[in-house]
Amino acid sequence: MSSGEISKASLKPLLSAETIHRRVGELALEISKDYTPDGCVVLSVLKGAFMFTADLIRHLQVPLELDFIRVQSYGNRMSTSGEVALIKDVEIDLSGKDVLIVDDIVETGYTQAFMLRHLAMFRPRSVKICALLWKKALLRVEVPVHFHGFTIGPEFIVGYGIDYAERFRELPDIYTVQER
Ligand code: PRP
């Protein structure tokens, strides 16, 4: 399927903005209770996590530093290439710090497995993973997902930061894509 074949009409609502925002608030509380008053470094995985990160950090009740990393494995495809490319690295010093990776979705787990290996070289004190969505059935490598918003099925999804061929990231709700 090419992006040209997907119109807004072929998207089926899965999670409304209201449902997402309620759950993001709950997650922020859960995360805040888990960290000490020293807080954490929130490391947002671009591009998909930009909207989730912006909402989540507004509700976190611990001090935080924010940084972004950009990795990519899907490109314009609907399935992962299995190879994770580092496009933009972390900029702040993670040494001795508690790092919270924030991603929009864990699917095969390849991205987070890469993240854990990659971040280890910066010698953080701890690394935890927070994903808004978790496609548990598609996991191919074991990664610890410490915090997650929703467990969802294997359908391809878009919206709330998540794209298909760079489209639909701006949508406030999350949709499944109906193949025609
Ligand atoms: C997506 C998503 C996650 C990753 C999850 O990123 O944002 O980072 O895939 O998949 P996995 O568990 O199978 O590795 P993508 O490579 O599409 O880049 P993007 O965030 O820039 O869209």
mmCIF file of N, CA and C in Angstrom, residues 11 14 33 37 42 49 76 91 107 116 118 125 136 142 148 150-151 165:
data_model
loop_
_atom_site.group_PDB
_atom_site.id
_atom_site.type_symbol
_atom_site.label_atom_id
_atom_site.label_comp_id
_atom_site.label_asym_id
_atom_site.label_seq_id
_atom_site.Cartn_x
_atom_site.Cartn_y
_atom_site.Cartn_z
ATOM 1 N N LEU A 11 -9.588 5.558 7.727
ATOM 2 C CA LEU A 11 -9.116 5.420 9.110
ATOM 3 C C LEU A 11 -10.286 5.120 10.036
ATOM 4 N N LEU A 14 -9.768 4.372 16.973
ATOM 5 C CA LEU A 14 -9.378 3.353 17.964
ATOM 6 C C LEU A 14 -9.362 3.968 19.371
ATOM 7 N N LYS A 33 5.484 8.674 40.911
ATOM 8 C CA LYS A 33 5.654 7.948 42.179
ATOM 9 C C LYS A 33 6.893 7.065 42.159
ATOM 10 N N PRO A 37 12.916 12.428 44.434
ATOM 11 C CA PRO A 37 12.838 13.879 44.182
ATOM 12 C C PRO A 37 13.956 14.396 43.265
ATOM 13 N N VAL A 42 14.008 12.693 30.750
ATOM 14 C CA VAL A 42 13.029 12.156 29.801
ATOM 15 C C VAL A 42 13.681 12.185 28.424
ATOM 16 N N ALA A 49 7.103 9.947 19.093
ATOM 17 C CA ALA A 49 6.754 10.223 20.495
ATOM 18 C C ALA A 49 6.587 11.706 20.813
ATOM 19 N N ASN A 76 9.156 4.170 5.110
ATOM 20 C CA ASN A 76 7.798 4.329 4.569
ATOM 21 C C ASN A 76 7.029 3.023 4.569
ATOM 22 N N GLU A 91 21.941 14.509 23.439
ATOM 23 C CA GLU A 91 22.874 15.633 23.558
ATOM 24 C C GLU A 91 23.298 15.900 24.997
ATOM 25 N N GLU A 107 6.570 -2.417 19.361
ATOM 26 C CA GLU A 107 5.954 -3.406 18.483
ATOM 27 C C GLU A 107 6.819 -4.672 18.496
ATOM 28 N N LEU A 116 18.373 0.406 24.589
ATOM 29 C CA LEU A 116 19.007 -0.063 25.833
ATOM 30 C C LEU A 116 20.496 -0.313 25.616
ATOM 31 N N HIS A 118 22.376 1.034 23.252
ATOM 32 C CA HIS A 118 23.017 2.311 22.926
ATOM 33 C C HIS A 118 23.233 3.174 24.178
ATOM 34 N N ARG A 125 22.386 5.824 35.545
ATOM 35 C CA ARG A 125 22.161 5.044 36.770
ATOM 36 C C ARG A 125 21.059 4.011 36.525
ATOM 37 N N LYS A 136 1.655 -6.207 22.164
ATOM 38 C CA LYS A 136 2.313 -7.354 22.814
ATOM 39 C C LYS A 136 2.460 -8.562 21.894
ATOM 40 N N GLU A 142 12.667 -9.653 23.771
ATOM 41 C CA GLU A 142 12.218 -9.297 25.127
ATOM 42 C C GLU A 142 12.786 -7.944 25.521
ATOM 43 N N HIS A 148 3.226 1.481 30.437
ATOM 44 C CA HIS A 148 2.570 1.582 29.132
ATOM 45 C C HIS A 148 1.131 2.067 29.311
ATOM 46 N N PHE A 150 -1.630 1.688 26.793
ATOM 47 C CA PHE A 150 -2.644 0.763 26.286
ATOM 48 C C PHE A 150 -1.966 -0.423 25.606
ATOM 49 N N THR A 151 -2.533 -1.610 25.809
ATOM 50 C CA THR A 151 -2.143 -2.766 25.005
ATOM 51 C C THR A 151 -3.102 -2.807 23.828
ATOM 52 N N ALA A 165 4.056 6.771 6.274
ATOM 53 C CA ALA A 165 4.777 7.535 5.260
ATOM 54 C C ALA A 165 4.685 9.039 5.531
#
